[in-house]
Short mmCIF file of C-alpha atoms and ligand atoms in Angstrom, two decimals:
data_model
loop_
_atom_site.label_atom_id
_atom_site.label_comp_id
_atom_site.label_asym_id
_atom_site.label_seq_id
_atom_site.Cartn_x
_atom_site.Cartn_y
_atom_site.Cartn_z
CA UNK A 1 93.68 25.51 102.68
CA UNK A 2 90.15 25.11 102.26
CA UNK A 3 87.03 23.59 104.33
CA UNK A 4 83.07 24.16 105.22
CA UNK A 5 83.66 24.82 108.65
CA UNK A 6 86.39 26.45 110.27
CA UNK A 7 85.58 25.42 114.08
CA UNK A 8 87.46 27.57 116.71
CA UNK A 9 88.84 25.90 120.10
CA UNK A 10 89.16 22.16 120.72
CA UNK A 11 86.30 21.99 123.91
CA UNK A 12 83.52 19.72 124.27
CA UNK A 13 81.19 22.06 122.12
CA UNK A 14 84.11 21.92 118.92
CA UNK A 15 85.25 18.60 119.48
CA UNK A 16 81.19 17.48 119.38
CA UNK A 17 80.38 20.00 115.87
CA UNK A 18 83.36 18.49 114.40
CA UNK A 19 82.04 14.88 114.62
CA UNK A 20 78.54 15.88 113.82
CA UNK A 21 79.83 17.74 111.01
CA UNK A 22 81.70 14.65 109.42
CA UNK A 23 78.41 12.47 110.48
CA UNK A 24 76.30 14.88 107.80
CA UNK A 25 79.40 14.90 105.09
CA UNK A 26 80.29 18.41 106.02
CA UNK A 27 84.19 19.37 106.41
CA UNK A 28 85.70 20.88 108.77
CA UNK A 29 89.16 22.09 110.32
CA UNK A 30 89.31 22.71 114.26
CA UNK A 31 91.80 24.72 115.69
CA UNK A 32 93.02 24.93 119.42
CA UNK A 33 95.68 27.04 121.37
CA UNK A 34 96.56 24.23 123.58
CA UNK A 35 98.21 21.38 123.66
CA UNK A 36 96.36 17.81 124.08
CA UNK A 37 97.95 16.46 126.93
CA UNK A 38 96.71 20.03 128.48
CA UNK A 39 92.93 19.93 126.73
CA UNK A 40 92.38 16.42 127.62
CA UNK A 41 94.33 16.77 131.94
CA UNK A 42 92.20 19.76 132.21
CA UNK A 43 89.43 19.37 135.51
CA UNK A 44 86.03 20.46 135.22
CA UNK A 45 82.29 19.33 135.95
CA UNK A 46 81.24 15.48 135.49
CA UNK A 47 77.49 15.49 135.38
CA UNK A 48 76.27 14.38 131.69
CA UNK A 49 72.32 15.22 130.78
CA UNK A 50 70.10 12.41 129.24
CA UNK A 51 70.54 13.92 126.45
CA UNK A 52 74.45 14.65 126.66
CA UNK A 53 74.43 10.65 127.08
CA UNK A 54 72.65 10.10 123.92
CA UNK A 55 74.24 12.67 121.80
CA UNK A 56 78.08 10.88 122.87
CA UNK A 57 76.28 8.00 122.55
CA UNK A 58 75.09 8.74 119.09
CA UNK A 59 78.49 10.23 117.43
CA UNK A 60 80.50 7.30 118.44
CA UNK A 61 82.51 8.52 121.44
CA UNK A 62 80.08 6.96 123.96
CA UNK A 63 81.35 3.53 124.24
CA UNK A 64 84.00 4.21 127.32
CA UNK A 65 81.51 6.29 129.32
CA UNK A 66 78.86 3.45 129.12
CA UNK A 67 81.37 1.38 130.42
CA UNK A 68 82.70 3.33 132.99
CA UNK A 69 80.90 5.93 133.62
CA UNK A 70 78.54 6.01 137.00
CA UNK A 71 74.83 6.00 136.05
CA UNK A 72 73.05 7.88 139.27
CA UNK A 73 69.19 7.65 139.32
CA UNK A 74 68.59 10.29 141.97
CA UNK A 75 70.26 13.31 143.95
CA UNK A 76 70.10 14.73 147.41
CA UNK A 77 69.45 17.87 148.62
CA UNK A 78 70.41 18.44 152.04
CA UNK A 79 69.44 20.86 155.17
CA UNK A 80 68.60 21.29 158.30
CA UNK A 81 70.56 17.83 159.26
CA UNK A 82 67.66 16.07 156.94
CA UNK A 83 68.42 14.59 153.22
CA UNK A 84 65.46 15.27 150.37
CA UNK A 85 65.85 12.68 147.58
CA UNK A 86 64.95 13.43 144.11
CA UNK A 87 64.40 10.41 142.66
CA UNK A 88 65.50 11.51 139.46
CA UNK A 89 64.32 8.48 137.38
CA UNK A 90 61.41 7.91 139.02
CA UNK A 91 60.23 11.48 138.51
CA UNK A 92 60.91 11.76 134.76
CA UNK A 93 59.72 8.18 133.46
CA UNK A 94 63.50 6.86 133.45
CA UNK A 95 65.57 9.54 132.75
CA UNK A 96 69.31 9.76 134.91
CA UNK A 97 72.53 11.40 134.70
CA UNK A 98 76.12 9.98 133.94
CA UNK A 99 78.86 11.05 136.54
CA UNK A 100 81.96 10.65 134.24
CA UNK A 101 84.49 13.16 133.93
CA UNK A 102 84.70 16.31 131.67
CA UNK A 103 88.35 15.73 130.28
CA UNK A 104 87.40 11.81 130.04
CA UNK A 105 84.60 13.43 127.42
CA UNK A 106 87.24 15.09 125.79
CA UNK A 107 89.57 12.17 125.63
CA UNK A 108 86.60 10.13 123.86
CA UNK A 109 86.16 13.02 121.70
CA UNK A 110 89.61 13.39 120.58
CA UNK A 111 90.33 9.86 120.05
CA UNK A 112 87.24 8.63 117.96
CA UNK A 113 87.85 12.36 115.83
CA UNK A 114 90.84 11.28 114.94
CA UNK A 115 90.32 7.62 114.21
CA UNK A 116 87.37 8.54 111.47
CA UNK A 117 90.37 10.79 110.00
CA UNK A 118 89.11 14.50 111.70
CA UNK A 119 91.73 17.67 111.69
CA UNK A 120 92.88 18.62 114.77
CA UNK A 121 95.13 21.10 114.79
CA UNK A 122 96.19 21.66 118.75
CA UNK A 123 98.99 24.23 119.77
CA UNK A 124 98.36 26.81 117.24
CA UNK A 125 98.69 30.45 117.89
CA UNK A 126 97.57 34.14 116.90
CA UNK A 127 94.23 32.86 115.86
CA UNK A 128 92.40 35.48 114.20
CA UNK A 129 89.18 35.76 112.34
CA UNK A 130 88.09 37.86 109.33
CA UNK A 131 85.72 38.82 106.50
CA UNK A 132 82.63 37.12 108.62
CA UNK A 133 80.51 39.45 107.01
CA UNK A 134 81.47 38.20 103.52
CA UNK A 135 80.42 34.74 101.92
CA UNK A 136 84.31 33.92 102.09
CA UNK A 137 85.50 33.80 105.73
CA UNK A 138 89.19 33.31 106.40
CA UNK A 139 90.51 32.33 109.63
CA UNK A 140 94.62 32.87 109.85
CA UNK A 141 96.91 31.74 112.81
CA UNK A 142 100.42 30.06 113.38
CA UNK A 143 101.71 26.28 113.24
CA UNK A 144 103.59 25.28 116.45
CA UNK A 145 106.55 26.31 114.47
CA UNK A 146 105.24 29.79 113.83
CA UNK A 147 104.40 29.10 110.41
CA UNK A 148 101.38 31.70 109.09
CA UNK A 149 98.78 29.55 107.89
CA UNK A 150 95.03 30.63 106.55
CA UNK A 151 91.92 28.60 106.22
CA UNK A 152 89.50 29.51 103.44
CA UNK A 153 85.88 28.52 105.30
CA UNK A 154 81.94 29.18 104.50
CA UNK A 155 81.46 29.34 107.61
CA UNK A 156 82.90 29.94 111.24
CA UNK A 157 82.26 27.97 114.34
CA UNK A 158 83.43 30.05 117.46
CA UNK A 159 83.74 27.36 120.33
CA UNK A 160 86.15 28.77 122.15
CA UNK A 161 85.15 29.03 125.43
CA UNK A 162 84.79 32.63 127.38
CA UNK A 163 88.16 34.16 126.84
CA UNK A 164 88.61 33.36 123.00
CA UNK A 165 88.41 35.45 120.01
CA UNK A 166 85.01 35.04 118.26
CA UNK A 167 82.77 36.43 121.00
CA UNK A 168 84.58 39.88 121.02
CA UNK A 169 83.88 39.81 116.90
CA UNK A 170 80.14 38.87 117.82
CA UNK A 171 80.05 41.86 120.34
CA UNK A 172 81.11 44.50 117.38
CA UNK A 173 77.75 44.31 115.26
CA UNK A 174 75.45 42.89 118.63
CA UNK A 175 77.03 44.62 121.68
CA UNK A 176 74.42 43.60 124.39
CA UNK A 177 76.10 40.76 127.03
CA UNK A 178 73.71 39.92 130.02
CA UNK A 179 75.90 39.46 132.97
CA UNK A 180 75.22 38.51 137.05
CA UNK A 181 78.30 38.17 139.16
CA UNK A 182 77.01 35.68 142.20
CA UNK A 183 78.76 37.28 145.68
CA UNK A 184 79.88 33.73 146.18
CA UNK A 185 82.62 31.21 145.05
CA UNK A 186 83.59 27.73 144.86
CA UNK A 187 86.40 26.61 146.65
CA UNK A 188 87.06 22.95 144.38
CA UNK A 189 89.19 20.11 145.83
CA UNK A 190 90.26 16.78 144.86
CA UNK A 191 91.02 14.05 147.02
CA UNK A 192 92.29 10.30 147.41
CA UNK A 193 89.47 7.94 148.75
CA UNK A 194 86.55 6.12 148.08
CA UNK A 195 83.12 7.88 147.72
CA UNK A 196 81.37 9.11 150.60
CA UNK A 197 78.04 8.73 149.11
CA UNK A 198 76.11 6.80 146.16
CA UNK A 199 74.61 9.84 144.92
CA UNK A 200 75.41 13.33 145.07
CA UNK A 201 74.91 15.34 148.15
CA UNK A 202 73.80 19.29 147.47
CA UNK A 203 74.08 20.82 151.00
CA UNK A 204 72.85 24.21 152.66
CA UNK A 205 74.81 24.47 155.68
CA UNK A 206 74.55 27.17 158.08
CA UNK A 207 77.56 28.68 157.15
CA UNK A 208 77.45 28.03 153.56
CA UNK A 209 76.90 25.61 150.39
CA UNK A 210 78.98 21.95 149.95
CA UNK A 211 78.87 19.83 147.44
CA UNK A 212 79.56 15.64 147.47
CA UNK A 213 80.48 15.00 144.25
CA UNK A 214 83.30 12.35 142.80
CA UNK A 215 85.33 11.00 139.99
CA UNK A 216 86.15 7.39 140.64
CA UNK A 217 86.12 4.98 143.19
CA UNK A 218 89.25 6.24 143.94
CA UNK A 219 89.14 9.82 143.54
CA UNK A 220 86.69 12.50 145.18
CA UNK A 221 85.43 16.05 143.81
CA UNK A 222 84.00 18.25 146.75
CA UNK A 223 83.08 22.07 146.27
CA UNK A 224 82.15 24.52 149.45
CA UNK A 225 81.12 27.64 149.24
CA UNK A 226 83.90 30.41 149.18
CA UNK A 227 84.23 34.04 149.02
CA UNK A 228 85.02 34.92 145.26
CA UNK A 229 88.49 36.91 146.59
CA UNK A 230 88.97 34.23 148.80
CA UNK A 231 92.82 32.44 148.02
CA UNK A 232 93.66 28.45 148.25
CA UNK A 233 96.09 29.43 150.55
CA UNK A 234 93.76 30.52 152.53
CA UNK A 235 91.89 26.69 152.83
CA UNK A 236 94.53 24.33 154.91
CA UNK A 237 93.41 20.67 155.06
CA UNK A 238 91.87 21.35 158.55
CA UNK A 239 90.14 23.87 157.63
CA UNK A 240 88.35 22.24 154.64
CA UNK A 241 87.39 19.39 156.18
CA UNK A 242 86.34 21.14 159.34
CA UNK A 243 83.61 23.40 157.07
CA UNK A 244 82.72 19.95 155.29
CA UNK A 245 82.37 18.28 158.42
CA UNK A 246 79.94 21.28 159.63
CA UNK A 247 77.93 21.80 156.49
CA UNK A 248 77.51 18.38 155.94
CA UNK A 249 76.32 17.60 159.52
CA UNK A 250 73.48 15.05 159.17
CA UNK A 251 70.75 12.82 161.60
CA UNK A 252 70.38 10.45 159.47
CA UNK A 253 74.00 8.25 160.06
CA UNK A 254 75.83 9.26 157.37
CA UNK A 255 79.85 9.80 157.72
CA UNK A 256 82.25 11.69 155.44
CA UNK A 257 85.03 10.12 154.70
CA UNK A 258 88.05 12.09 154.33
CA UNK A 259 91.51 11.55 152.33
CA UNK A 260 94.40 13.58 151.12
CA UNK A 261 93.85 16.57 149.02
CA UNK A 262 95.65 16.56 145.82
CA UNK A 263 94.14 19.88 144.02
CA UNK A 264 92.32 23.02 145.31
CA UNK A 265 91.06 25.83 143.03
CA UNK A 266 88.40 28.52 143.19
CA UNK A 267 86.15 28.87 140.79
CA UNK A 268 84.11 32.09 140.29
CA UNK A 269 80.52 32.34 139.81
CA UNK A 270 78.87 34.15 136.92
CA UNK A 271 75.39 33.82 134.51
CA UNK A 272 76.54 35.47 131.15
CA UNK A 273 74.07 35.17 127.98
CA UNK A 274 75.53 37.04 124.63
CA UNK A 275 72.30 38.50 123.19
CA UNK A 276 73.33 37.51 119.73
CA UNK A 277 74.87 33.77 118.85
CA UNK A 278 75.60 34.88 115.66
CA UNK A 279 77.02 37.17 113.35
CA UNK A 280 77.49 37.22 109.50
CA UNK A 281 78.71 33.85 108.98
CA UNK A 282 80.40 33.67 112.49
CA UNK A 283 78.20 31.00 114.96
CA UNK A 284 78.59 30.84 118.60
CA UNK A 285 78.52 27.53 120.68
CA UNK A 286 79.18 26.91 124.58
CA UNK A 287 81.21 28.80 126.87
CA UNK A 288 82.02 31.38 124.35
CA UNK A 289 78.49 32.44 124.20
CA UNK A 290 76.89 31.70 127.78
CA UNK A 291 78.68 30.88 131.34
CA UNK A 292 76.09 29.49 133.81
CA UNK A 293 77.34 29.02 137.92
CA UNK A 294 78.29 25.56 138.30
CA UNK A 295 75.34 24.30 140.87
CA UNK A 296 73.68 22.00 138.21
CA UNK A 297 76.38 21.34 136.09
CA UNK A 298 74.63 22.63 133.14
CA UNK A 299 77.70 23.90 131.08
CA UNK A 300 79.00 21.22 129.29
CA UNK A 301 75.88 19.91 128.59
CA UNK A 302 74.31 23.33 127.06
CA UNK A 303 77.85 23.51 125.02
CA UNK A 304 76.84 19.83 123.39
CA UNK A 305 73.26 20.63 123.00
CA UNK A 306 74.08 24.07 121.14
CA UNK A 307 76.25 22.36 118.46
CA UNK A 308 73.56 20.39 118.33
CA UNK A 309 71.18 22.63 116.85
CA UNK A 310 73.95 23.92 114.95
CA UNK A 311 75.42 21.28 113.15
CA UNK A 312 71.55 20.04 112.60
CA UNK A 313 71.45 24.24 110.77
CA UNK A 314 74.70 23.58 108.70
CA UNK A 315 73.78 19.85 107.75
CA UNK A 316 70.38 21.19 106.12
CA UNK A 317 72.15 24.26 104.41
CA UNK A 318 74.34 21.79 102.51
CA UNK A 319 72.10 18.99 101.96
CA UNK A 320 68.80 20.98 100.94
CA UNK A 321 70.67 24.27 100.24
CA UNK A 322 68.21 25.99 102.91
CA UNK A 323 69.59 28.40 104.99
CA UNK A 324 66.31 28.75 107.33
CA UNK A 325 67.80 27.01 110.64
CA UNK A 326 71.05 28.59 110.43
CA UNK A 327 68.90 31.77 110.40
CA UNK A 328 66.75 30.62 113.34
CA UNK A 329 69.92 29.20 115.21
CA UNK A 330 70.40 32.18 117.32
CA UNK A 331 67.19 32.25 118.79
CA UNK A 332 66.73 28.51 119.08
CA UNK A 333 69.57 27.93 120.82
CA UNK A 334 68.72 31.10 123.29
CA UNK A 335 65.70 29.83 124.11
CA UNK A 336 67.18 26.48 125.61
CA UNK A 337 70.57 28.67 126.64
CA UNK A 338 67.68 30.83 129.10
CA UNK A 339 65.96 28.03 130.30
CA UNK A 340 69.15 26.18 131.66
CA UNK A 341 70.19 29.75 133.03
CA UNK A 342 66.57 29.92 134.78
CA UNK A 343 67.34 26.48 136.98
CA UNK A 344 70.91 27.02 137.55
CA UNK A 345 70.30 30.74 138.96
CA UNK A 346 67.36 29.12 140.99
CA UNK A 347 69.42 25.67 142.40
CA UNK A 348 72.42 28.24 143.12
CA UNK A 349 69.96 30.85 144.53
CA UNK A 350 68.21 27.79 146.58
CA UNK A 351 71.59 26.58 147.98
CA UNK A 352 74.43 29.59 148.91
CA UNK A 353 73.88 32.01 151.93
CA UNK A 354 74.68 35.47 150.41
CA UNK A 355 77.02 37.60 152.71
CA UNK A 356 75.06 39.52 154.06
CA UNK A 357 71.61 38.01 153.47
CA UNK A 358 68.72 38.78 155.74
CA UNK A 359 66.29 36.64 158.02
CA UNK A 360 64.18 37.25 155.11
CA UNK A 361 66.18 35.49 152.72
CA UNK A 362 66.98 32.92 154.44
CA UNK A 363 62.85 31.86 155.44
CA UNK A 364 62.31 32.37 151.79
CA UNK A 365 64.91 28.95 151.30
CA UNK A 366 63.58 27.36 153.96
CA UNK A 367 60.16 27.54 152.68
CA UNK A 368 61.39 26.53 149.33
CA UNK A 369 63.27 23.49 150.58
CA UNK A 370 60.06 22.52 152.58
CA UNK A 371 58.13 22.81 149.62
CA UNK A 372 60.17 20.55 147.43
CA UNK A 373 60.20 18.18 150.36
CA UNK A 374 56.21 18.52 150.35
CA UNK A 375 54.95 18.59 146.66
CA UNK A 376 56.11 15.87 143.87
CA UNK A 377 55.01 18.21 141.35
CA UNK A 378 58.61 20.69 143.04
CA UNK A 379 60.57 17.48 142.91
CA UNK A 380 59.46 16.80 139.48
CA UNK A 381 59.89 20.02 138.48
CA UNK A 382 63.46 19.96 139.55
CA UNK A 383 64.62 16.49 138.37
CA UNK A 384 63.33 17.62 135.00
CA UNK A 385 65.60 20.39 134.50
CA UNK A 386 68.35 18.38 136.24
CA UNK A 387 68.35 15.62 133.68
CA UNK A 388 68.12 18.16 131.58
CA UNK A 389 65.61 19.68 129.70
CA UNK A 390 64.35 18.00 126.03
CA UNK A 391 65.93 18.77 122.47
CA UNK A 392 62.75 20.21 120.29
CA UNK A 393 63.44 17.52 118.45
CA UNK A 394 64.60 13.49 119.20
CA UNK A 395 68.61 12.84 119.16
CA UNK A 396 68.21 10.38 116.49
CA UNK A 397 66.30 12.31 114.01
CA UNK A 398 68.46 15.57 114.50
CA UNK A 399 71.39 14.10 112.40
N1 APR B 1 91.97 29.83 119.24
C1 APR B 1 91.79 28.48 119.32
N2 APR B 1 91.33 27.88 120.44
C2 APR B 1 91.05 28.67 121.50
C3 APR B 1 91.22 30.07 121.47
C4 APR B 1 91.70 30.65 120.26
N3 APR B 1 91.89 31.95 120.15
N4 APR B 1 90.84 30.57 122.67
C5 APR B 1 90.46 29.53 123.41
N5 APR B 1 90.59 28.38 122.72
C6 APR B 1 90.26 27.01 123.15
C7 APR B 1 90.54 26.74 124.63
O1 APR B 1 91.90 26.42 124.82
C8 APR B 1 89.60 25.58 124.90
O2 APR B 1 90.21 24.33 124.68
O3 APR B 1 88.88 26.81 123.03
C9 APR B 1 88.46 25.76 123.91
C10 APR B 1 87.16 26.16 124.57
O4 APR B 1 86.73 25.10 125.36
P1 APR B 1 85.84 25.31 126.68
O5 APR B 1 86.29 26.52 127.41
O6 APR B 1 85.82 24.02 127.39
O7 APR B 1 84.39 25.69 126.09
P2 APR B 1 83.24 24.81 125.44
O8 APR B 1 83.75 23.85 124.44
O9 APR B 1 82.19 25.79 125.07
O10 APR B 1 82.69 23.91 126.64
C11 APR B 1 82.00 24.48 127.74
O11 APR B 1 83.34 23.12 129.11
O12 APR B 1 85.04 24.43 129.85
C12 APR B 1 83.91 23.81 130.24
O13 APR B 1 82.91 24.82 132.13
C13 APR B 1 82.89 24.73 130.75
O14 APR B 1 81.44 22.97 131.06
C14 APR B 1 81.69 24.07 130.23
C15 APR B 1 82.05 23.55 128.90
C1 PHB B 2 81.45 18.10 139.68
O1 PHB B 2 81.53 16.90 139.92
O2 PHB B 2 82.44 18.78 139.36
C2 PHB B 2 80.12 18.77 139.78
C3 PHB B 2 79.00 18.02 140.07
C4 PHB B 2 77.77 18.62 140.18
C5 PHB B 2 77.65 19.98 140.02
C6 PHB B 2 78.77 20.75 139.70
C7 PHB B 2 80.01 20.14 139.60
O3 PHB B 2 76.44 20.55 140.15
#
């Protein structure tokens, strides 16, 4: 079996390449360990960038999240009992996000793939890829019935998340990983009920961070702050809504409105930047090349806007036979990959109390918080990044 592209994991950052790809002409096969029902039930962030709208928008898997998605034109930040706005559109000449669902994104994905004829191959198994450092890469791995199969590629796109295969192959020939470990978690839950708020509510409490966030009108995603060894079993109902309750606590007349938790997870916090994106003819994209904390909700998005710039690199290398952006895709990408690392270390930074964290620290947030409260430039400065931060180049002349 040949194709162009042999694209590695079935995520938002392969599922977008592949439908770029076929938008320029280019082939390509993507491969994924899981199953669809499991890629497509799995629960992650729901905040979509400007430009994340565009790009869905743009490829044809847009239409349902136009529809349903929930447009929000600002954000709170909340402290002290008092709620900032950032007036998100009115600070950035227009510019919002779309609350809709991660594995909603994927759905769209998968289905409009596979309707302009796209190969999906999910369930596969004992992925493994070789000869990157040749002009003939080969990716080999097993059907769902075991089957060994190999795909002949030019090229390999490793978007496989953080725990796949290509990164360690990237790691061989460019070893250096940057890596923070926050000393913080997220304790995630899911509950029945309508929204408690029209926009999302980013809280420093006294005891810790919370986050408002939601899925539906019937369905609510809320995140407090957690210690990273901490278990769910450790969380009862009481005790959840007791800290949300607390860190939530407001002047300004606002209630929370509770309802029956369905799901509860931790999720870890890390900032990890490969110092390479690429080797030989192997290209990383998303998680399998940078993890950002969630405050922000920046991964998803950077995972679309790096197979941006790479299917932008591939679609010039076959159409005008110039290899120059693939060569420059490392660094490109980096650059954007740092600046998205910048404001999520800062709005995580801004928001958590560290165990342990001295009066110091903790008049240092303060005086931040007052500041963004006090200067439009601050505000503007944050609902830039939060909408997310510009393409070098438009959407619509990328492709
Ligand atoms: N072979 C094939 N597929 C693999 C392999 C492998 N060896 N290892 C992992 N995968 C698949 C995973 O099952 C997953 O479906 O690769 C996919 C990677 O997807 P994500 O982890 O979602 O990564 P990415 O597409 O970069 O998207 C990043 O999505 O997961 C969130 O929080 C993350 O928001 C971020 C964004
Ligand atoms: C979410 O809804 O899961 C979410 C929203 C905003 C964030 C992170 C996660 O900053």
């Amino acid at each position: 079996m040949r194709t162009q592209v042999a694209i590695i994991g079935a995520g938002p950052a392969g599922l977008a390449l592949s439908h770029m790809l076929h938008r320029l002409g280019v082939a390509s096969i993507v491969l994924e360990t899981r199953s669809r029902a499991v890629v497509e039930a799995t629960i992650r962030a729901g905040v979509l960038e400007q430009g994340t709208i565009d790009i869905l928008a743009d490829i044809g898997a847009g239409e349902r999240m136009q529809r349903e998605g929930s447009r929000h034109e600002g954000t709170i930040l909340r402290h002290d009992g008092r709620d900032l706005r950032i007036d998100l559109a009115g600070l950035t000449g227009g510019k919002t996000v779309m609350v809709y669902p991660q594995h909603d994104v994927l759905k769209d994905l998968v289905a409009a793939r596979l309707a302009t004829g796209g190969d999906i191959r999910f369930e596969v198994s004992d992925v493994r890829v070789r000869d990157i450092d040749s002009d003939a890469p080969r990716v080999s791995y097993r059907d769902p019935d075991g089957q060994p199969r190999t795909i002949q590629a030019d090229f390999v796109a490793g978007c496989d998340g953080s725990q796949g295969v290509c990164r360690p192959l990237v790691l061989e020939s460019h070893p250096k990983v940057h890596e923070h470990i926050y000393p913080y978690a997220w304790l995630g839950i899911l509950c029945h009920g309508p929204p408690s708020s029209r926009e999302l509510i980013y809280a420093r409490g006294a005891t810790g961070f919370a986050l408002v966030s939601t899925r539906s009108a019937q369905v609510q995603r809320m995140y407090l702050q957690c210690d990273p060894l901490d278990k769910t079993e450790h969380w009862s109902d009481d005790r959840i809504w007791s800290e949300f309750h607390a860190r939530l606590r407001t002047h300004e007349g606002w209630t929370l409105r509770e309802g029956e938790i369905f799901s509860k997870t931790v999720v870890g916090m890390r900032s990890v930047v490969v110092e390479s994106m690429r080797s030989g003819r192997l290209f990383l994209a998303g998680d399998a090349a940078h993890i950002v904390p969630p405050t922000g909700a920046k991964g998803l998005n950077l995972a679309i806007s790096d197979v941006f710039i790479l299917a932008r690199a591939f679609g010039r290398f076959y159409n005008d036979g110039s290899a120059d952006q693939l060569d420059a895709y490392s660094a490109t990408a980096l650059a954007r990959v740092w600046r998205a690392q910048r404001f999520s270390w800062w709005m995580t930074s801004l928001l958590h109390v560290a165990p342990g964290a001295g009066e110091l620290q903790q008049k240092l947030q303060h005086a931040e918080l007052d500041y963004l409260a006090r200067s439009r430039s601050a505000r503007a400065v944050l609902a830039e990044n939060y909408v997310g931060l510009p393409l070098d180049f438009p959407v619509d002349q990328g492709l």
